C-alpha cells in the first residue's frame, strides 16, 4: 500500500513538473516579448535625438514632456486618431456580433458533418497570414483583372467603361470591415460554440415541449446562458478601440488611400522606424495604452453595475 502511494506521488510530481515546465516557457516568452519592451515607454518622456539609436535615446537624452505637447498640436495625429476610433467603432458594431450570430446559426444545424464542414471553411482564413490574405483580396478587388467588378456589373453597379476602383480611399473602411469579418468570424465563434455546447440539452427539450421555436430558444435560453462570455468579449473589444492589427492595415495601405488607412499602429511604426522619431512614437504608444486601460476599466465598471458581471 505504501509502495503504491509512493508511485502515485512520483507520477503526480512528474506530471505537475511537466506542466510547470510548459508554463515556465510561456512565462519566459511573455516576459521577453510583452513585458521587457515596456521599458521602451521611457522614451515617451525623453528628448530622443534622431541621431541616436533607441538604447542611446533611452539612456542619454534629457527628460521632457514636450512629446505629448507635440501630439496635441499635430493635426495628422488627430486625423489618424479619427481613423482609428472610427474603424474600431465600426468593427465593434459589425465584427463583434458576427461570430456570435455565426455560432448561434451553427448551433441550429442538425447534421454533425455539415456543421464541422462549415466550421472548417469558416476557420481556414484565420490561419492565413495577412500578407497572403491581403494579396488575395487586392487581386480580387483589382479594377481591371479582379472578379469583383464583373459581379458589380451584373447588378448594374459598375460598367466596363467606368469600373469601380475598390482600392480608393472612400471604399477603404467598408472593405476593411468586410475583410475582417471574413477572416475572423470562424475563429471568433469557437469560444461561443464551446459555451453553447455546455448548455444542457434538457433545457432546450423542455422549451420545445412548451412550444418554443428556434428563435425563441436562441433569444430566451442560449443568449442569456452565454451572457458572461459575451460580456467578456465585449469588454475586451471596447479596450481595443485604439488598437488595430498592424499587419492588416500595413498590407492594404498605399499612398492613394493613406488619408483613410493610416491608423495609430501604422503611424507609430512610420514615426519611430521610418523617421526615427522614437520619443514621439513612444508617446503615442503610451497614450494608446492609457486610454485602452481607461476604457476597459470604465466598461467593466458599467458592466458590473448593470449586469453584475465583469472581468474584475
PDB file of C-alpha atoms in Angstrom:
ATOM      1  CA  UNK A   1       0.000   0.000   0.000  1.00  0.00           C
ATOM      2  CA  UNK A   2       2.804   2.353   0.952  1.00  0.00           C
ATOM      3  CA  UNK A   3       4.694   1.481  -2.245  1.00  0.00           C
ATOM      4  CA  UNK A   4       1.648   2.254  -4.403  1.00  0.00           C
ATOM      5  CA  UNK A   5       1.214   5.577  -2.616  1.00  0.00           C
ATOM      6  CA  UNK A   6       4.834   6.479  -3.361  1.00  0.00           C
ATOM      7  CA  UNK A   7       4.399   5.550  -7.035  1.00  0.00           C
ATOM      8  CA  UNK A   8       1.318   7.758  -7.289  1.00  0.00           C
ATOM      9  CA  UNK A   9       3.233  10.589  -5.628  1.00  0.00           C
ATOM     10  CA  UNK A  10       6.072  10.256  -8.148  1.00  0.00           C
ATOM     11  CA  UNK A  11       3.608  10.261 -11.070  1.00  0.00           C
ATOM     12  CA  UNK A  12       1.904  13.324  -9.598  1.00  0.00           C
ATOM     13  CA  UNK A  13       5.201  15.189  -9.253  1.00  0.00           C
ATOM     14  CA  UNK A  14       6.319  14.261 -12.779  1.00  0.00           C
ATOM     15  CA  UNK A  15       3.014  15.321 -14.303  1.00  0.00           C
ATOM     16  CA  UNK A  16       2.981  18.646 -12.488  1.00  0.00           C
ATOM     17  CA  UNK A  17       6.663  19.151 -13.239  1.00  0.00           C
ATOM     18  CA  UNK A  18       5.917  18.854 -16.954  1.00  0.00           C
ATOM     19  CA  UNK A  19       3.038  21.320 -16.662  1.00  0.00           C
ATOM     20  CA  UNK A  20       5.233  23.716 -14.689  1.00  0.00           C
ATOM     21  CA  UNK A  21       7.916  23.459 -17.381  1.00  0.00           C
ATOM     22  CA  UNK A  22       5.435  24.295 -20.122  1.00  0.00           C
ATOM     23  CA  UNK A  23       4.038  27.194 -18.092  1.00  0.00           C
ATOM     24  CA  UNK A  24       7.562  28.408 -17.314  1.00  0.00           C
ATOM     25  CA  UNK A  25       8.424  28.564 -21.014  1.00  0.00           C
ATOM     26  CA  UNK A  26       5.269  30.585 -21.656  1.00  0.00           C
ATOM     27  CA  UNK A  27       6.123  32.984 -18.830  1.00  0.00           C
ATOM     28  CA  UNK A  28       9.642  33.473 -20.231  1.00  0.00           C
ATOM     29  CA  UNK A  29       8.255  34.261 -23.696  1.00  0.00           C
ATOM     30  CA  UNK A  30       5.688  36.603 -22.146  1.00  0.00           C
ATOM     31  CA  UNK A  31       8.438  38.421 -20.254  1.00  0.00           C
ATOM     32  CA  UNK A  32      10.727  38.909 -23.247  1.00  0.00           C
ATOM     33  CA  UNK A  33       8.083  39.776 -25.838  1.00  0.00           C
ATOM     34  CA  UNK A  34       5.458  41.603 -23.736  1.00  0.00           C
ATOM     35  CA  UNK A  35       6.949  42.973 -20.522  1.00  0.00           C
ATOM     36  CA  UNK A  36      10.543  43.743 -21.488  1.00  0.00           C
ATOM     37  CA  UNK A  37       9.533  46.031 -24.409  1.00  0.00           C
ATOM     38  CA  UNK A  38       7.551  48.132 -21.910  1.00  0.00           C
ATOM     39  CA  UNK A  39      10.828  49.668 -20.760  1.00  0.00           C
ATOM     40  CA  UNK A  40      10.852  51.436 -24.123  1.00  0.00           C
ATOM     41  CA  UNK A  41       7.946  53.579 -22.896  1.00  0.00           C
ATOM     42  CA  UNK A  42      10.531  55.646 -21.037  1.00  0.00           C
ATOM     43  CA  UNK A  43      11.206  57.258 -24.413  1.00  0.00           C
ATOM     44  CA  UNK A  44       7.816  58.968 -24.125  1.00  0.00           C
ATOM     45  CA  UNK A  45       9.322  61.351 -21.551  1.00  0.00           C
ATOM     46  CA  UNK A  46      12.748  61.580 -23.196  1.00  0.00           C
ATOM     47  CA  UNK A  47      14.009  64.044 -25.800  1.00  0.00           C
ATOM     48  CA  UNK A  48      15.114  61.378 -28.272  1.00  0.00           C
ATOM     49  CA  UNK A  49      17.528  62.748 -30.864  1.00  0.00           C
ATOM     50  CA  UNK A  50      17.211  61.294 -34.360  1.00  0.00           C
ATOM     51  CA  UNK A  51      20.978  60.810 -34.471  1.00  0.00           C
ATOM     52  CA  UNK A  52      20.773  58.384 -31.537  1.00  0.00           C
ATOM     53  CA  UNK A  53      19.692  54.774 -31.616  1.00  0.00           C
ATOM     54  CA  UNK A  54      16.912  53.543 -29.329  1.00  0.00           C
ATOM     55  CA  UNK A  55      19.190  52.484 -26.454  1.00  0.00           C
ATOM     56  CA  UNK A  56      21.171  55.728 -26.584  1.00  0.00           C
ATOM     57  CA  UNK A  57      17.956  57.749 -26.629  1.00  0.00           C
ATOM     58  CA  UNK A  58      16.737  55.907 -23.515  1.00  0.00           C
ATOM     59  CA  UNK A  59      19.966  56.378 -21.565  1.00  0.00           C
ATOM     60  CA  UNK A  60      21.485  59.652 -22.789  1.00  0.00           C
ATOM     61  CA  UNK A  61      18.659  62.012 -23.785  1.00  0.00           C
ATOM     62  CA  UNK A  62      17.070  64.548 -21.430  1.00  0.00           C
ATOM     63  CA  UNK A  63      13.740  64.224 -19.639  1.00  0.00           C
ATOM     64  CA  UNK A  64      10.837  66.162 -21.160  1.00  0.00           C
ATOM     65  CA  UNK A  65       7.059  66.222 -21.662  1.00  0.00           C
ATOM     66  CA  UNK A  66       7.337  68.019 -24.989  1.00  0.00           C
ATOM     67  CA  UNK A  67       6.461  64.825 -26.874  1.00  0.00           C
ATOM     68  CA  UNK A  68       2.888  64.925 -25.544  1.00  0.00           C
ATOM     69  CA  UNK A  69       2.610  68.634 -26.387  1.00  0.00           C
ATOM     70  CA  UNK A  70       3.726  67.829 -29.938  1.00  0.00           C
ATOM     71  CA  UNK A  71       0.959  65.235 -30.218  1.00  0.00           C
ATOM     72  CA  UNK A  72      -1.732  67.709 -29.179  1.00  0.00           C
ATOM     73  CA  UNK A  73      -0.707  70.245 -31.846  1.00  0.00           C
ATOM     74  CA  UNK A  74      -0.076  67.628 -34.551  1.00  0.00           C
ATOM     75  CA  UNK A  75      -3.010  67.762 -36.993  1.00  0.00           C
ATOM     76  CA  UNK A  76      -2.074  64.438 -38.557  1.00  0.00           C
ATOM     77  CA  UNK A  77      -2.219  62.742 -35.156  1.00  0.00           C
ATOM     78  CA  UNK A  78      -5.868  63.784 -34.754  1.00  0.00           C
ATOM     79  CA  UNK A  79      -6.645  62.596 -38.282  1.00  0.00           C
ATOM     80  CA  UNK A  80      -5.022  59.239 -37.515  1.00  0.00           C
ATOM     81  CA  UNK A  81      -6.880  59.064 -34.197  1.00  0.00           C
ATOM     82  CA  UNK A  82     -10.179  59.668 -36.025  1.00  0.00           C
ATOM     83  CA  UNK A  83      -9.420  56.833 -38.463  1.00  0.00           C
ATOM     84  CA  UNK A  84      -8.513  54.512 -35.591  1.00  0.00           C
ATOM     85  CA  UNK A  85     -11.590  55.256 -33.484  1.00  0.00           C
ATOM     86  CA  UNK A  86     -13.937  55.243 -36.483  1.00  0.00           C
ATOM     87  CA  UNK A  87     -12.709  51.903 -37.803  1.00  0.00           C
ATOM     88  CA  UNK A  88     -12.816  50.273 -34.380  1.00  0.00           C
ATOM     89  CA  UNK A  89     -16.313  51.548 -33.628  1.00  0.00           C
ATOM     90  CA  UNK A  90     -17.478  50.060 -36.925  1.00  0.00           C
ATOM     91  CA  UNK A  91     -15.613  46.879 -36.014  1.00  0.00           C
ATOM     92  CA  UNK A  92     -17.410  46.825 -32.657  1.00  0.00           C
ATOM     93  CA  UNK A  93     -20.715  47.271 -34.479  1.00  0.00           C
ATOM     94  CA  UNK A  94     -20.190  44.565 -37.120  1.00  0.00           C
ATOM     95  CA  UNK A  95     -17.216  42.340 -36.234  1.00  0.00           C
ATOM     96  CA  UNK A  96     -18.168  41.798 -32.592  1.00  0.00           C
ATOM     97  CA  UNK A  97     -21.676  40.331 -33.165  1.00  0.00           C
ATOM     98  CA  UNK A  98     -20.719  38.426 -36.339  1.00  0.00           C
ATOM     99  CA  UNK A  99     -19.017  35.458 -34.554  1.00  0.00           C
ATOM    100  CA  UNK A 100     -21.879  35.300 -32.042  1.00  0.00           C
ATOM    101  CA  UNK A 101     -24.513  35.187 -34.790  1.00  0.00           C
ATOM    102  CA  UNK A 102     -22.454  32.591 -36.661  1.00  0.00           C
ATOM    103  CA  UNK A 103     -22.199  30.416 -33.530  1.00  0.00           C
ATOM    104  CA  UNK A 104     -25.970  30.652 -32.985  1.00  0.00           C
ATOM    105  CA  UNK A 105     -26.609  29.622 -36.589  1.00  0.00           C
ATOM    106  CA  UNK A 106     -24.127  26.738 -36.390  1.00  0.00           C
ATOM    107  CA  UNK A 107     -25.863  25.535 -33.238  1.00  0.00           C
ATOM    108  CA  UNK A 108     -29.105  25.151 -35.207  1.00  0.00           C
ATOM    109  CA  UNK A 109     -27.510  22.868 -37.835  1.00  0.00           C
ATOM    110  CA  UNK A 110     -28.569  19.330 -37.022  1.00  0.00           C
ATOM    111  CA  UNK A 111     -26.149  17.467 -39.299  1.00  0.00           C
ATOM    112  CA  UNK A 112     -22.849  16.949 -37.480  1.00  0.00           C
ATOM    113  CA  UNK A 113     -20.901  16.570 -40.738  1.00  0.00           C
ATOM    114  CA  UNK A 114     -22.342  19.747 -42.259  1.00  0.00           C
ATOM    115  CA  UNK A 115     -21.626  21.654 -39.056  1.00  0.00           C
ATOM    116  CA  UNK A 116     -17.989  20.538 -38.989  1.00  0.00           C
ATOM    117  CA  UNK A 117     -17.532  21.290 -42.689  1.00  0.00           C
ATOM    118  CA  UNK A 118     -18.913  24.820 -42.305  1.00  0.00           C
ATOM    119  CA  UNK A 119     -16.767  25.468 -39.228  1.00  0.00           C
ATOM    120  CA  UNK A 120     -13.648  24.235 -41.033  1.00  0.00           C
ATOM    121  CA  UNK A 121     -14.281  26.505 -44.015  1.00  0.00           C
ATOM    122  CA  UNK A 122     -15.015  29.475 -41.738  1.00  0.00           C
ATOM    123  CA  UNK A 123     -11.877  28.889 -39.638  1.00  0.00           C
ATOM    124  CA  UNK A 124      -9.484  28.452 -42.556  1.00  0.00           C
ATOM    125  CA  UNK A 125      -8.940  32.188 -43.353  1.00  0.00           C
ATOM    126  CA  UNK A 126      -7.757  32.821 -39.786  1.00  0.00           C
ATOM    127  CA  UNK A 127      -4.698  30.628 -40.333  1.00  0.00           C
ATOM    128  CA  UNK A 128      -3.632  32.509 -43.465  1.00  0.00           C
ATOM    129  CA  UNK A 129      -1.257  35.395 -42.775  1.00  0.00           C
ATOM    130  CA  UNK A 130      -2.455  38.906 -43.509  1.00  0.00           C
ATOM    131  CA  UNK A 131       0.219  39.210 -46.201  1.00  0.00           C
ATOM    132  CA  UNK A 132      -1.207  36.297 -48.210  1.00  0.00           C
ATOM    133  CA  UNK A 133      -4.836  37.051 -47.373  1.00  0.00           C
ATOM    134  CA  UNK A 134      -4.352  40.719 -48.237  1.00  0.00           C
ATOM    135  CA  UNK A 135      -2.719  39.801 -51.541  1.00  0.00           C
ATOM    136  CA  UNK A 136      -5.720  37.631 -52.434  1.00  0.00           C
ATOM    137  CA  UNK A 137      -8.151  40.434 -51.559  1.00  0.00           C
ATOM    138  CA  UNK A 138      -6.161  43.003 -53.552  1.00  0.00           C
ATOM    139  CA  UNK A 139      -6.153  40.659 -56.549  1.00  0.00           C
ATOM    140  CA  UNK A 140      -9.911  40.088 -56.288  1.00  0.00           C
ATOM    141  CA  UNK A 141     -10.662  43.807 -55.986  1.00  0.00           C
ATOM    142  CA  UNK A 142      -8.299  44.919 -58.750  1.00  0.00           C
ATOM    143  CA  UNK A 143     -10.072  47.339 -61.091  1.00  0.00           C
ATOM    144  CA  UNK A 144      -9.004  45.580 -64.318  1.00  0.00           C
ATOM    145  CA  UNK A 145      -8.210  41.943 -63.500  1.00  0.00           C
ATOM    146  CA  UNK A 146     -10.291  41.339 -60.351  1.00  0.00           C
ATOM    147  CA  UNK A 147     -13.524  39.358 -60.217  1.00  0.00           C
ATOM    148  CA  UNK A 148     -15.462  41.808 -58.053  1.00  0.00           C
ATOM    149  CA  UNK A 149     -16.096  44.347 -60.805  1.00  0.00           C
ATOM    150  CA  UNK A 150     -17.792  41.786 -63.110  1.00  0.00           C
ATOM    151  CA  UNK A 151     -20.099  40.913 -60.206  1.00  0.00           C
ATOM    152  CA  UNK A 152     -20.892  44.598 -59.699  1.00  0.00           C
ATOM    153  CA  UNK A 153     -21.551  44.898 -63.441  1.00  0.00           C
ATOM    154  CA  UNK A 154     -24.075  42.064 -63.225  1.00  0.00           C
ATOM    155  CA  UNK A 155     -26.026  44.090 -60.646  1.00  0.00           C
ATOM    156  CA  UNK A 156     -25.699  47.301 -62.628  1.00  0.00           C
ATOM    157  CA  UNK A 157     -23.359  48.908 -60.092  1.00  0.00           C
ATOM    158  CA  UNK A 158     -20.412  49.166 -62.482  1.00  0.00           C
ATOM    159  CA  UNK A 159     -19.607  49.137 -66.196  1.00  0.00           C
ATOM    160  CA  UNK A 160     -16.611  48.162 -68.372  1.00  0.00           C
ATOM    161  CA  UNK A 161     -16.211  51.813 -69.383  1.00  0.00           C
ATOM    162  CA  UNK A 162     -16.352  53.072 -65.794  1.00  0.00           C
ATOM    163  CA  UNK A 163     -15.201  50.306 -63.422  1.00  0.00           C
ATOM    164  CA  UNK A 164     -15.237  50.833 -59.657  1.00  0.00           C
ATOM    165  CA  UNK A 165     -11.786  51.134 -58.096  1.00  0.00           C
ATOM    166  CA  UNK A 166     -12.328  49.426 -54.742  1.00  0.00           C
ATOM    167  CA  UNK A 167      -8.828  50.397 -53.605  1.00  0.00           C
ATOM    168  CA  UNK A 168      -9.730  54.097 -53.458  1.00  0.00           C
ATOM    169  CA  UNK A 169      -9.961  55.843 -50.046  1.00  0.00           C
ATOM    170  CA  UNK A 170     -13.772  56.123 -49.981  1.00  0.00           C
ATOM    171  CA  UNK A 171     -14.124  52.321 -50.030  1.00  0.00           C
ATOM    172  CA  UNK A 172     -11.320  51.527 -47.591  1.00  0.00           C
ATOM    173  CA  UNK A 173     -13.300  51.387 -44.347  1.00  0.00           C
ATOM    174  CA  UNK A 174     -16.067  49.259 -45.860  1.00  0.00           C
ATOM    175  CA  UNK A 175     -13.541  46.879 -47.389  1.00  0.00           C
ATOM    176  CA  UNK A 176     -11.642  46.502 -44.115  1.00  0.00           C
ATOM    177  CA  UNK A 177     -14.785  45.686 -42.134  1.00  0.00           C
ATOM    178  CA  UNK A 178     -15.878  43.040 -44.656  1.00  0.00           C
ATOM    179  CA  UNK A 179     -12.392  41.529 -44.888  1.00  0.00           C
ATOM    180  CA  UNK A 180     -12.029  41.389 -41.092  1.00  0.00           C
ATOM    181  CA  UNK A 181     -15.399  39.659 -40.700  1.00  0.00           C
ATOM    182  CA  UNK A 182     -14.480  37.038 -43.307  1.00  0.00           C
ATOM    183  CA  UNK A 183     -11.089  36.354 -41.739  1.00  0.00           C
ATOM    184  CA  UNK A 184     -12.117  36.202 -38.090  1.00  0.00           C
ATOM    185  CA  UNK A 185     -15.743  35.061 -37.979  1.00  0.00           C
ATOM    186  CA  UNK A 186     -14.913  31.359 -37.707  1.00  0.00           C
ATOM    187  CA  UNK A 187     -12.131  31.699 -35.162  1.00  0.00           C
ATOM    188  CA  UNK A 188     -14.105  34.187 -33.072  1.00  0.00           C
ATOM    189  CA  UNK A 189     -17.069  31.821 -32.886  1.00  0.00           C
ATOM    190  CA  UNK A 190     -15.100  28.952 -31.296  1.00  0.00           C
ATOM    191  CA  UNK A 191     -15.491  30.219 -27.714  1.00  0.00           C
ATOM    192  CA  UNK A 192     -19.189  30.943 -28.251  1.00  0.00           C
ATOM    193  CA  UNK A 193     -19.701  27.483 -29.767  1.00  0.00           C
ATOM    194  CA  UNK A 194     -17.977  25.882 -26.764  1.00  0.00           C
ATOM    195  CA  UNK A 195     -20.119  27.914 -24.361  1.00  0.00           C
ATOM    196  CA  UNK A 196     -23.302  26.892 -26.193  1.00  0.00           C
ATOM    197  CA  UNK A 197     -22.212  23.241 -26.098  1.00  0.00           C
ATOM    198  CA  UNK A 198     -22.129  23.490 -22.293  1.00  0.00           C
ATOM    199  CA  UNK A 199     -25.860  24.239 -22.112  1.00  0.00           C
ATOM    200  CA  UNK A 200     -27.903  21.198 -21.084  1.00  0.00           C
ATOM    201  CA  UNK A 201     -29.990  19.776 -23.982  1.00  0.00           C
ATOM    202  CA  UNK A 202     -32.757  19.108 -21.458  1.00  0.00           C
ATOM    203  CA  UNK A 203     -33.406  22.859 -21.219  1.00  0.00           C
ATOM    204  CA  UNK A 204     -33.967  23.055 -24.976  1.00  0.00           C
ATOM    205  CA  UNK A 205     -36.168  19.930 -24.905  1.00  0.00           C
ATOM    206  CA  UNK A 206     -38.334  21.370 -22.139  1.00  0.00           C
ATOM    207  CA  UNK A 207     -38.688  24.660 -24.029  1.00  0.00           C
ATOM    208  CA  UNK A 208     -39.599  22.804 -27.241  1.00  0.00           C
ATOM    209  CA  UNK A 209     -42.307  20.862 -25.396  1.00  0.00           C
ATOM    210  CA  UNK A 210     -43.710  24.193 -24.184  1.00  0.00           C
ATOM    211  CA  UNK A 211     -43.936  25.329 -27.804  1.00  0.00           C
ATOM    212  CA  UNK A 212     -40.807  27.489 -28.044  1.00  0.00           C
ATOM    213  CA  UNK A 213     -39.431  27.746 -31.577  1.00  0.00           C
ATOM    214  CA  UNK A 214     -35.786  28.028 -32.596  1.00  0.00           C
ATOM    215  CA  UNK A 215     -35.776  31.820 -32.460  1.00  0.00           C
ATOM    216  CA  UNK A 216     -37.373  31.859 -29.000  1.00  0.00           C
ATOM    217  CA  UNK A 217     -34.927  29.255 -27.697  1.00  0.00           C
ATOM    218  CA  UNK A 218     -31.973  31.247 -29.038  1.00  0.00           C
ATOM    219  CA  UNK A 219     -33.171  34.539 -27.533  1.00  0.00           C
ATOM    220  CA  UNK A 220     -34.590  33.233 -24.248  1.00  0.00           C
ATOM    221  CA  UNK A 221     -32.162  30.388 -23.497  1.00  0.00           C
ATOM    222  CA  UNK A 222     -28.925  30.438 -25.492  1.00  0.00           C
ATOM    223  CA  UNK A 223     -28.036  34.124 -25.295  1.00  0.00           C
ATOM    224  CA  UNK A 224     -28.808  34.522 -21.548  1.00  0.00           C
ATOM    225  CA  UNK A 225     -26.850  31.332 -20.754  1.00  0.00           C
ATOM    226  CA  UNK A 226     -23.724  32.545 -22.582  1.00  0.00           C
ATOM    227  CA  UNK A 227     -24.106  36.174 -21.438  1.00  0.00           C
ATOM    228  CA  UNK A 228     -20.936  36.039 -19.253  1.00  0.00           C
ATOM    229  CA  UNK A 229     -18.873  35.006 -22.286  1.00  0.00           C
ATOM    230  CA  UNK A 230     -20.446  37.758 -24.401  1.00  0.00           C
ATOM    231  CA  UNK A 231     -19.689  40.305 -21.668  1.00  0.00           C
ATOM    232  CA  UNK A 232     -16.013  39.346 -21.501  1.00  0.00           C
ATOM    233  CA  UNK A 233     -15.574  39.606 -25.262  1.00  0.00           C
ATOM    234  CA  UNK A 234     -17.444  42.919 -25.362  1.00  0.00           C
ATOM    235  CA  UNK A 235     -15.187  44.410 -22.683  1.00  0.00           C
ATOM    236  CA  UNK A 236     -12.053  43.190 -24.462  1.00  0.00           C
ATOM    237  CA  UNK A 237     -13.291  44.707 -27.719  1.00  0.00           C
ATOM    238  CA  UNK A 238     -14.043  48.019 -26.000  1.00  0.00           C
ATOM    239  CA  UNK A 239     -10.493  48.125 -24.627  1.00  0.00           C
ATOM    240  CA  UNK A 240      -9.180  47.791 -28.188  1.00  0.00           C
ATOM    241  CA  UNK A 241     -10.926  50.915 -29.509  1.00  0.00           C
ATOM    242  CA  UNK A 242      -7.490  52.475 -30.122  1.00  0.00           C
ATOM    243  CA  UNK A 243      -5.777  49.236 -31.097  1.00  0.00           C
ATOM    244  CA  UNK A 244      -5.503  47.813 -34.599  1.00  0.00           C
ATOM    245  CA  UNK A 245      -3.677  44.921 -36.210  1.00  0.00           C
ATOM    246  CA  UNK A 246      -0.542  46.471 -37.714  1.00  0.00           C
ATOM    247  CA  UNK A 247      -0.146  43.764 -40.370  1.00  0.00           C
ATOM    248  CA  UNK A 248      -3.754  44.073 -41.505  1.00  0.00           C
ATOM    249  CA  UNK A 249      -3.565  47.796 -42.254  1.00  0.00           C
ATOM    250  CA  UNK A 250       0.036  47.824 -43.452  1.00  0.00           C
ATOM    251  CA  UNK A 251      -0.795  45.280 -46.174  1.00  0.00           C
ATOM    252  CA  UNK A 252      -3.709  47.306 -47.571  1.00  0.00           C
ATOM    253  CA  UNK A 253      -2.097  50.712 -47.118  1.00  0.00           C
ATOM    254  CA  UNK A 254      -0.774  52.743 -50.054  1.00  0.00           C
ATOM    255  CA  UNK A 255      -0.188  56.387 -50.922  1.00  0.00           C
ATOM    256  CA  UNK A 256      -3.623  56.689 -52.553  1.00  0.00           C
ATOM    257  CA  UNK A 257      -5.675  55.587 -49.525  1.00  0.00           C
ATOM    258  CA  UNK A 258      -3.342  56.905 -46.789  1.00  0.00           C
ATOM    259  CA  UNK A 259      -5.876  59.506 -45.651  1.00  0.00           C
ATOM    260  CA  UNK A 260      -8.285  56.702 -44.657  1.00  0.00           C
ATOM    261  CA  UNK A 261      -5.903  53.815 -43.912  1.00  0.00           C
ATOM    262  CA  UNK A 262      -3.408  55.461 -41.550  1.00  0.00           C
ATOM    263  CA  UNK A 263      -4.181  54.261 -38.010  1.00  0.00           C
ATOM    264  CA  UNK A 264      -2.237  54.551 -34.764  1.00  0.00           C
ATOM    265  CA  UNK A 265      -0.430  51.235 -35.268  1.00  0.00           C
ATOM    266  CA  UNK A 266       0.976  52.182 -38.685  1.00  0.00           C
ATOM    267  CA  UNK A 267       1.568  55.817 -37.700  1.00  0.00           C
ATOM    268  CA  UNK A 268       3.593  54.760 -34.654  1.00  0.00           C
ATOM    269  CA  UNK A 269       5.640  52.429 -36.854  1.00  0.00           C
ATOM    270  CA  UNK A 270       6.369  55.056 -39.512  1.00  0.00           C
ATOM    271  CA  UNK A 271       7.121  57.731 -36.907  1.00  0.00           C
ATOM    272  CA  UNK A 272       9.503  55.516 -34.969  1.00  0.00           C
ATOM    273  CA  UNK A 273      11.249  53.447 -37.624  1.00  0.00           C
ATOM    274  CA  UNK A 274      10.909  55.449 -40.842  1.00  0.00           C
ATOM    275  CA  UNK A 275      11.507  58.924 -39.406  1.00  0.00           C
ATOM    276  CA  UNK A 276      13.428  57.682 -36.337  1.00  0.00           C
ATOM    277  CA  UNK A 277      11.379  59.870 -34.021  1.00  0.00           C
ATOM    278  CA  UNK A 278      11.385  57.300 -31.234  1.00  0.00           C
ATOM    279  CA  UNK A 279      10.167  59.604 -28.463  1.00  0.00           C
ATOM    280  CA  UNK A 280       7.044  60.769 -30.299  1.00  0.00           C
ATOM    281  CA  UNK A 281       6.241  57.170 -31.278  1.00  0.00           C
ATOM    282  CA  UNK A 282       6.633  56.083 -27.642  1.00  0.00           C
ATOM    283  CA  UNK A 283       4.367  58.940 -26.514  1.00  0.00           C
ATOM    284  CA  UNK A 284       1.662  57.781 -28.934  1.00  0.00           C
ATOM    285  CA  UNK A 285       2.032  54.200 -27.724  1.00  0.00           C
ATOM    286  CA  UNK A 286       1.801  55.350 -24.099  1.00  0.00           C
ATOM    287  CA  UNK A 287      -1.316  57.390 -24.937  1.00  0.00           C
ATOM    288  CA  UNK A 288      -2.886  54.354 -26.606  1.00  0.00           C
ATOM    289  CA  UNK A 289      -2.153  52.137 -23.605  1.00  0.00           C
ATOM    290  CA  UNK A 290      -3.541  54.592 -21.036  1.00  0.00           C
ATOM    291  CA  UNK A 291      -6.772  55.162 -22.986  1.00  0.00           C
ATOM    292  CA  UNK A 292      -7.206  51.392 -23.512  1.00  0.00           C
ATOM    293  CA  UNK A 293      -6.869  50.697 -19.771  1.00  0.00           C
ATOM    294  CA  UNK A 294      -9.286  53.547 -19.004  1.00  0.00           C
ATOM    295  CA  UNK A 295     -11.860  52.220 -21.495  1.00  0.00           C
ATOM    296  CA  UNK A 296     -11.544  48.682 -20.105  1.00  0.00           C
ATOM    297  CA  UNK A 297     -11.962  49.902 -16.518  1.00  0.00           C
ATOM    298  CA  UNK A 298     -14.935  52.096 -17.434  1.00  0.00           C
ATOM    299  CA  UNK A 299     -16.629  49.329 -19.401  1.00  0.00           C
ATOM    300  CA  UNK A 300     -16.009  46.845 -16.599  1.00  0.00           C
ATOM    301  CA  UNK A 301     -17.453  49.263 -14.013  1.00  0.00           C
ATOM    302  CA  UNK A 302     -20.602  49.861 -16.074  1.00  0.00           C
ATOM    303  CA  UNK A 303     -21.000  46.124 -16.744  1.00  0.00           C
ATOM    304  CA  UNK A 304     -20.693  45.293 -13.040  1.00  0.00           C
ATOM    305  CA  UNK A 305     -23.263  47.938 -12.163  1.00  0.00           C
ATOM    306  CA  UNK A 306     -25.800  46.948 -14.828  1.00  0.00           C
ATOM    307  CA  UNK A 307     -25.419  43.165 -15.047  1.00  0.00           C
ATOM    308  CA  UNK A 308     -23.291  42.140 -12.075  1.00  0.00           C
ATOM    309  CA  UNK A 309     -20.753  40.627 -14.480  1.00  0.00           C
ATOM    310  CA  UNK A 310     -17.289  41.842 -15.390  1.00  0.00           C
ATOM    311  CA  UNK A 311     -13.663  40.921 -15.892  1.00  0.00           C
ATOM    312  CA  UNK A 312     -12.707  42.001 -12.370  1.00  0.00           C
TER     313      UNK A 312
END
